[in-house]
Amino acid sequence: MYNKYFQSILNDLLKKLSSSNEYTVFFTRLGANFSTFMECFESLYNKHPSYNKSLEDFIAIISEYYKNRSPDLKQLDIKRERDQYWYLHENMVAMMLYVDRFNKNIKGLIDKIDYFEELGVNVLHLMPLAKPRSGENDGGYAVEDYLHIREDFGTDEELDDFIDRCHKKGICVVIDMVLNHTADTHQWAIDAKKGVKKYEDYYYTYEDRIIPDLYEETMPEIFPDNAPGNFTFCSEMNKWVMSVFHNYQWDLNYTNPEVFLEIL
């Protein structure tokens, strides 16, 4: 059923987009991977009332980002497509680090690129970079703003420069985006506390303890000593919020396709 619907979406999109050959690769890759994507998308959202719109929005989002993707990254996409298991090669050497603990900030990492190359490292996994809540933030894992990096790490432009320099050395950069939860000070959480229904639905919220207590019967506790339980009472909403890690980390509700699209 979805193939016909998918085709109608593509036809509409093709009319809106330029007839330039730059989209040939995009549509080829989209078509090749769409069945796999749809199996996942349908299993999550096929009964959701905004299913059709969410699918349309998904196509629109990825096509827009492809349009704005740099020529160098598009070439890298093609290279990796031709060698789809590049990340499994025996010559892949990964290193994971905290920016501040390794060399203070992004500029410090730029100074170390030649050192990484000398070590033979070609995958750098950077622990959370996004702006966290002030005070307790679980080592940066309580993200307050996904769109900007921590001010003490430097600027977004410096991060772009670092990644470009790494790519020129053949080093892949992986960033821990922390997509499971946000800080309770993220704008979505702030709006949820104000009673905005759209953003309440971005999280798992409950008016009483009935469902949370059922969850607690089988859910393990991540930090039982200093953060017992998996739910936090929010007095502003007068509701319980799922917070598996700490009470200031609110779990995102991925049964809501708007959350998936927002994160995308």
Coordinates of C-alpha atoms in Angstrom, one line a residue, residues 23-214:
Y23 CA 19.0 15.0 -7.1
T24 CA 19.6 11.8 -9.2
V25 CA 21.9 10.4 -6.4
F26 CA 19.5 11.4 -3.7
F27 CA 16.5 9.7 -5.3
T28 CA 18.5 6.6 -6.1
R29 CA 19.6 6.2 -2.6
L30 CA 16.2 7.1 -1.2
G31 CA 14.5 4.5 -3.4
A32 CA 17.1 1.8 -2.5
N33 CA 16.7 2.3 1.2
F34 CA 13.1 3.2 1.4
S35 CA 11.7 -0.3 2.0
T36 CA 13.9 -0.7 5.0
F37 CA 13.0 2.7 6.4
M38 CA 9.3 2.1 5.8
E39 CA 9.3 -1.2 7.7
C40 CA 10.6 0.7 10.8
F41 CA 8.4 3.7 10.2
E42 CA 5.2 1.7 9.8
S43 CA 5.9 -0.5 12.8
L44 CA 6.0 2.7 14.9
Y45 CA 3.5 5.0 13.4
N46 CA 1.1 3.2 11.0
K47 CA -1.8 3.8 13.4
H48 CA -0.8 7.3 14.3
P49 CA -3.3 10.0 13.1
S50 CA -0.5 12.1 11.6
Y51 CA 1.1 9.1 9.8
N52 CA 0.7 10.5 6.2
K53 CA 1.8 14.0 7.1
S54 CA 4.8 12.7 9.0
L55 CA 5.9 10.6 6.0
E56 CA 5.6 13.7 3.8
D57 CA 7.5 15.8 6.3
F58 CA 10.3 13.2 6.5
I59 CA 10.8 13.2 2.7
A60 CA 10.8 17.1 2.7
I61 CA 13.3 17.3 5.6
I62 CA 15.9 14.9 4.1
S63 CA 15.6 16.4 0.6
E64 CA 16.1 19.9 2.0
Y65 CA 19.2 18.8 3.9
Y66 CA 20.6 17.0 0.9
K67 CA 20.1 20.1 -1.2
N68 CA 22.2 22.1 1.3
R69 CA 24.8 19.4 1.9
S70 CA 28.3 20.5 0.8
P71 CA 29.9 19.1 -2.4
D72 CA 32.7 17.5 -0.4
L73 CA 30.2 15.6 1.8
K74 CA 28.1 14.5 -1.2
Q75 CA 31.3 13.0 -2.7
L76 CA 32.0 11.3 0.6
D77 CA 28.4 9.9 0.6
I78 CA 29.0 8.4 -2.8
K79 CA 32.4 6.9 -1.8
R80 CA 30.8 5.3 1.2
E81 CA 27.8 4.0 -0.8
R82 CA 30.2 2.1 -3.0
D83 CA 31.9 0.6 0.0
Q84 CA 28.9 0.2 2.3
Y85 CA 30.8 -1.7 5.1
W86 CA 33.7 0.8 5.2
Y87 CA 33.2 1.2 9.0
L88 CA 33.9 -2.5 9.5
H89 CA 37.3 -2.5 7.8
E90 CA 40.2 -3.8 9.9
N91 CA 42.1 -0.5 9.4
M92 CA 39.4 1.5 11.3
V93 CA 40.9 2.7 14.6
A94 CA 38.5 4.6 16.8
M95 CA 39.2 6.9 19.8
M96 CA 36.6 8.2 22.2
L97 CA 37.2 11.3 24.2
Y98 CA 35.7 14.2 26.3
V99 CA 36.8 17.5 24.6
D100 CA 37.5 19.4 27.9
R101 CA 39.4 16.5 29.5
F102 CA 41.5 15.8 26.5
N103 CA 42.6 19.3 25.5
K104 CA 40.3 21.9 27.0
N105 CA 38.3 23.0 23.9
I106 CA 37.8 22.7 20.2
K107 CA 40.8 24.8 19.4
G108 CA 42.8 22.4 21.5
L109 CA 41.5 19.5 19.5
I110 CA 42.5 21.2 16.3
D111 CA 46.1 21.4 17.6
K112 CA 46.0 17.6 18.1
I113 CA 44.8 16.6 14.7
D114 CA 48.3 15.7 13.5
Y115 CA 48.8 13.7 16.7
F116 CA 45.6 11.7 16.0
E117 CA 46.9 11.0 12.5
E118 CA 50.3 9.9 13.9
L119 CA 48.5 7.5 16.2
G120 CA 46.7 6.0 13.2
V121 CA 43.3 7.1 14.6
N122 CA 40.7 7.6 11.8
V123 CA 37.5 7.7 13.8
L124 CA 37.1 10.3 16.6
H125 CA 34.1 9.8 18.8
L126 CA 33.4 13.0 20.7
M127 CA 31.4 12.8 23.9
P128 CA 28.5 15.3 24.3
L129 CA 29.2 18.7 22.8
A130 CA 25.7 20.3 22.8
K131 CA 24.9 23.0 25.4
P132 CA 23.8 21.3 28.7
R133 CA 21.8 22.6 31.6
S134 CA 23.7 24.6 34.2
G135 CA 24.6 22.8 37.4
E136 CA 24.1 19.0 37.4
N137 CA 24.0 17.7 33.8
D138 CA 25.3 14.1 33.9
G139 CA 28.6 15.0 32.2
G140 CA 26.8 16.9 29.4
Y141 CA 24.2 14.3 28.8
A142 CA 21.4 16.6 30.0
V143 CA 21.1 18.6 26.8
E144 CA 19.5 22.0 26.9
D145 CA 20.1 23.1 23.3
Y146 CA 20.9 20.7 20.4
L147 CA 21.6 23.5 18.0
H148 CA 24.7 25.0 19.6
I149 CA 27.8 23.6 21.3
R150 CA 28.9 24.4 24.9
E151 CA 30.3 27.9 25.1
D152 CA 33.3 26.7 27.1
F153 CA 34.2 24.4 24.2
G154 CA 34.2 27.2 21.6
T155 CA 31.9 28.2 18.8
D156 CA 29.9 26.3 16.3
E157 CA 32.1 27.6 13.5
E158 CA 35.2 26.2 15.3
L159 CA 33.5 22.8 15.4
D160 CA 32.8 23.0 11.7
D161 CA 36.5 23.9 11.1
F162 CA 37.7 21.0 13.2
I163 CA 35.5 18.5 11.3
D164 CA 36.6 19.9 7.9
R165 CA 40.2 19.5 9.0
C166 CA 39.6 16.0 10.2
H167 CA 38.0 15.0 6.9
K168 CA 40.9 16.3 5.0
K169 CA 43.1 14.0 7.0
G170 CA 40.7 11.0 6.4
I171 CA 39.4 11.1 10.0
C172 CA 35.7 10.5 10.5
V173 CA 34.1 12.4 13.4
V174 CA 31.3 10.9 15.5
I175 CA 29.4 13.1 17.9
D176 CA 27.3 11.8 20.8
M177 CA 24.1 13.7 20.2
V178 CA 22.2 12.3 23.3
L179 CA 18.8 11.6 21.6
N180 CA 17.2 9.6 24.3
H181 CA 16.3 12.5 26.6
T182 CA 16.6 16.3 27.1
A183 CA 17.3 18.4 30.1
D184 CA 14.3 19.6 32.0
T185 CA 15.5 23.1 31.0
H186 CA 15.3 22.4 27.2
Q187 CA 12.7 24.7 25.6
W188 CA 10.5 21.8 24.8
A189 CA 10.4 20.9 28.5
I190 CA 9.9 24.5 29.5
D191 CA 6.8 24.7 27.2
A192 CA 5.6 21.4 28.5
K193 CA 5.7 22.8 32.0
K194 CA 3.6 25.7 30.8
G195 CA 0.9 23.2 29.8
V196 CA 1.5 23.4 26.0
K197 CA -0.1 20.0 24.9
K198 CA 2.2 19.7 21.9
Y199 CA 5.3 19.7 24.0
E200 CA 3.8 17.6 26.8
D201 CA 3.4 14.9 24.1
Y202 CA 7.2 15.2 23.4
Y203 CA 7.7 13.4 26.7
Y204 CA 6.1 10.5 28.6
T205 CA 3.7 12.2 31.0
Y206 CA 1.1 10.7 33.4
E207 CA -1.6 12.3 35.6
D208 CA -1.3 9.7 38.3
R209 CA 1.0 6.8 39.4
I210 CA -1.0 3.9 37.9
I211 CA 1.1 3.4 34.7
P212 CA 4.4 4.5 36.2
D213 CA 3.9 2.0 39.0
L214 CA 3.3 -0.8 36.4

